[in-house]
């Protein structure tokens, strides 16, 4: 196995882990959180936002961010093979739709929610905070989910695509 192939397998694995995280969150956690009262929701999201900041998450999240361009670079040949273009597409999808949305959308919302003092807030303030946060955060998470799945699909295609496949058909 070449270094390029090993890096591609690691890239696919990290991309799959991130797509799975966002997908499972969208189709399970969001649905469960919807059932909570406003105060329970705010408290749960504050806890989740703290808990997600751990080495295992960071390894996958930033690992994908580093491995996608590394795989793309390792497939930069002349003439440019289809695998290069596929990996470049996956990189752009992840950088913009996952990393960019997280950094410029979800994290600022998380930070604002973290500053919200649930214990001293009125029922109306808690309800307003949830209204401000929940729909916007979920919409941004949907973008991350779709982008990470799309990136994964493109990486999988890159893994199985052979630029020599037209010769064996």
GROMACS .gro file of C-alpha atoms in nm:
model
  169
    1UNK     CA    1   0.000   0.000   0.000
    2UNK     CA    2   0.134   0.341  -0.093
    3UNK     CA    3   0.145   0.642   0.139
    4UNK     CA    4  -0.116   0.806  -0.083
    5UNK     CA    5  -0.351   0.510  -0.038
    6UNK     CA    6  -0.303   0.503   0.340
    7UNK     CA    7  -0.376   0.876   0.361
    8UNK     CA    8  -0.683   0.828   0.140
    9UNK     CA    9  -0.817   0.552   0.368
   10UNK     CA   10  -0.758   0.770   0.675
   11UNK     CA   11  -0.929   1.059   0.495
   12UNK     CA   12  -1.232   0.844   0.415
   13UNK     CA   13  -1.247   0.720   0.774
   14UNK     CA   14  -1.234   1.067   0.932
   15UNK     CA   15  -1.481   1.205   0.678
   16UNK     CA   16  -1.717   0.914   0.754
   17UNK     CA   17  -1.688   0.974   1.128
   18UNK     CA   18  -1.782   1.339   1.087
   19UNK     CA   19  -2.069   1.265   0.848
   20UNK     CA   20  -2.195   1.003   1.093
   21UNK     CA   21  -2.174   1.244   1.384
   22UNK     CA   22  -2.376   1.515   1.210
   23UNK     CA   23  -2.624   1.266   1.064
   24UNK     CA   24  -2.688   1.087   1.392
   25UNK     CA   25  -2.722   1.416   1.576
   26UNK     CA   26  -2.977   1.539   1.319
   27UNK     CA   27  -3.192   1.228   1.326
   28UNK     CA   28  -3.178   1.153   1.698
   29UNK     CA   29  -3.048   1.419   1.936
   30UNK     CA   30  -3.232   1.709   1.772
   31UNK     CA   31  -3.556   1.511   1.785
   32UNK     CA   32  -3.508   1.433   2.153
   33UNK     CA   33  -3.412   1.788   2.243
   34UNK     CA   34  -3.729   1.916   2.076
   35UNK     CA   35  -3.933   1.742   2.346
   36UNK     CA   36  -3.768   1.929   2.633
   37UNK     CA   37  -3.899   2.236   2.808
   38UNK     CA   38  -3.720   2.561   2.726
   39UNK     CA   39  -3.506   2.553   3.040
   40UNK     CA   40  -3.423   2.183   2.991
   41UNK     CA   41  -3.332   2.252   2.628
   42UNK     CA   42  -3.097   2.541   2.715
   43UNK     CA   43  -2.934   2.337   2.991
   44UNK     CA   44  -2.892   2.032   2.766
   45UNK     CA   45  -2.740   2.234   2.481
   46UNK     CA   46  -2.501   2.408   2.719
   47UNK     CA   47  -2.388   2.065   2.842
   48UNK     CA   48  -2.359   1.918   2.492
   49UNK     CA   49  -2.159   2.218   2.370
   50UNK     CA   50  -1.909   2.165   2.651
   51UNK     CA   51  -1.893   1.786   2.614
   52UNK     CA   52  -1.829   1.792   2.237
   53UNK     CA   53  -1.503   1.978   2.297
   54UNK     CA   54  -1.292   1.669   2.358
   55UNK     CA   55  -0.983   1.511   2.200
   56UNK     CA   56  -1.174   1.240   2.014
   57UNK     CA   57  -1.402   1.493   1.844
   58UNK     CA   58  -1.114   1.728   1.768
   59UNK     CA   59  -0.909   1.445   1.617
   60UNK     CA   60  -1.187   1.361   1.371
   61UNK     CA   61  -1.297   1.719   1.302
   62UNK     CA   62  -0.949   1.864   1.246
   63UNK     CA   63  -0.811   1.536   1.111
   64UNK     CA   64  -1.058   1.558   0.824
   65UNK     CA   65  -0.965   1.922   0.776
   66UNK     CA   66  -0.598   1.823   0.733
   67UNK     CA   67  -0.636   1.488   0.555
   68UNK     CA   68  -0.866   1.606   0.276
   69UNK     CA   69  -0.618   1.860   0.135
   70UNK     CA   70  -0.330   1.616   0.196
   71UNK     CA   71  -0.509   1.350  -0.009
   72UNK     CA   72  -0.587   1.605  -0.275
   73UNK     CA   73  -0.224   1.713  -0.292
   74UNK     CA   74  -0.100   1.354  -0.310
   75UNK     CA   75  -0.322   1.301  -0.615
   76UNK     CA   76  -0.198   1.611  -0.794
   77UNK     CA   77  -0.039   1.473  -1.110
   78UNK     CA   78  -0.014   1.588  -1.470
   79UNK     CA   79  -0.248   1.551  -1.640
   80UNK     CA   80  -0.482   1.602  -1.349
   81UNK     CA   81  -0.661   1.275  -1.273
   82UNK     CA   82  -1.031   1.252  -1.191
   83UNK     CA   83  -0.941   1.141  -0.837
   84UNK     CA   84  -0.769   1.478  -0.780
   85UNK     CA   85  -1.084   1.666  -0.887
   86UNK     CA   86  -1.304   1.445  -0.670
   87UNK     CA   87  -1.085   1.503  -0.364
   88UNK     CA   88  -1.067   1.876  -0.434
   89UNK     CA   89  -1.447   1.882  -0.447
   90UNK     CA   90  -1.471   1.691  -0.117
   91UNK     CA   91  -1.220   1.931   0.040
   92UNK     CA   92  -1.417   2.237  -0.069
   93UNK     CA   93  -1.744   2.085   0.057
   94UNK     CA   94  -1.592   2.009   0.396
   95UNK     CA   95  -1.404   2.340   0.433
   96UNK     CA   96  -1.706   2.552   0.347
   97UNK     CA   97  -2.008   2.347   0.452
   98UNK     CA   98  -1.866   2.188   0.768
   99UNK     CA   99  -1.568   2.384   0.897
  100UNK     CA  100  -1.682   2.727   0.776
  101UNK     CA  101  -2.039   2.683   0.896
  102UNK     CA  102  -1.914   2.554   1.231
  103UNK     CA  103  -1.666   2.838   1.287
  104UNK     CA  104  -1.882   3.123   1.158
  105UNK     CA  105  -2.227   2.990   1.251
  106UNK     CA  106  -2.257   2.722   1.517
  107UNK     CA  107  -1.968   2.826   1.742
  108UNK     CA  108  -2.084   3.190   1.777
  109UNK     CA  109  -2.432   3.062   1.865
  110UNK     CA  110  -2.282   2.816   2.115
  111UNK     CA  111  -2.072   3.090   2.273
  112UNK     CA  112  -2.374   3.318   2.309
  113UNK     CA  113  -2.575   3.034   2.463
  114UNK     CA  114  -2.291   2.957   2.706
  115UNK     CA  115  -2.307   3.316   2.837
  116UNK     CA  116  -2.680   3.288   2.899
  117UNK     CA  117  -2.741   3.261   3.275
  118UNK     CA  118  -3.019   3.006   3.298
  119UNK     CA  119  -3.047   3.024   3.677
  120UNK     CA  120  -3.122   3.397   3.691
  121UNK     CA  121  -3.335   3.424   3.376
  122UNK     CA  122  -3.710   3.466   3.366
  123UNK     CA  123  -3.929   3.211   3.193
  124UNK     CA  124  -3.984   3.461   2.909
  125UNK     CA  125  -3.609   3.523   2.867
  126UNK     CA  126  -3.543   3.149   2.857
  127UNK     CA  127  -3.813   3.100   2.593
  128UNK     CA  128  -3.673   3.388   2.388
  129UNK     CA  129  -3.318   3.248   2.412
  130UNK     CA  130  -3.435   2.911   2.286
  131UNK     CA  131  -3.624   3.076   2.000
  132UNK     CA  132  -3.316   3.277   1.900
  133UNK     CA  133  -3.086   2.974   1.920
  134UNK     CA  134  -3.269   2.654   1.824
  135UNK     CA  135  -3.397   2.707   1.470
  136UNK     CA  136  -3.084   2.886   1.351
  137UNK     CA  137  -2.850   2.629   1.509
  138UNK     CA  138  -3.049   2.337   1.366
  139UNK     CA  139  -3.053   2.493   1.019
  140UNK     CA  140  -2.676   2.537   1.030
  141UNK     CA  141  -2.637   2.180   1.153
  142UNK     CA  142  -2.845   2.062   0.858
  143UNK     CA  143  -2.600   2.238   0.625
  144UNK     CA  144  -2.312   2.064   0.804
  145UNK     CA  145  -2.489   1.729   0.780
  146UNK     CA  146  -2.557   1.759   0.407
  147UNK     CA  147  -2.208   1.895   0.337
  148UNK     CA  148  -2.031   1.623   0.535
  149UNK     CA  149  -2.236   1.347   0.370
  150UNK     CA  150  -2.174   1.495   0.026
  151UNK     CA  151  -1.803   1.520   0.103
  152UNK     CA  152  -1.801   1.157   0.216
  153UNK     CA  153  -1.979   1.036  -0.097
  154UNK     CA  154  -1.724   1.216  -0.314
  155UNK     CA  155  -1.434   1.069  -0.109
  156UNK     CA  156  -1.583   0.720  -0.149
  157UNK     CA  157  -1.609   0.771  -0.524
  158UNK     CA  158  -1.245   0.887  -0.523
  159UNK     CA  159  -1.148   0.572  -0.333
  160UNK     CA  160  -1.306   0.338  -0.586
  161UNK     CA  161  -1.243   0.541  -0.900
  162UNK     CA  162  -0.957   0.435  -1.119
  163UNK     CA  163  -0.836   0.671  -1.389
  164UNK     CA  164  -0.747   0.357  -1.580
  165UNK     CA  165  -1.099   0.212  -1.551
  166UNK     CA  166  -1.190   0.324  -1.905
  167UNK     CA  167  -0.916   0.093  -2.038
  168UNK     CA  168  -1.069  -0.221  -1.883
  169UNK     CA  169  -1.431  -0.162  -1.981
   0.00000   0.00000   0.00000
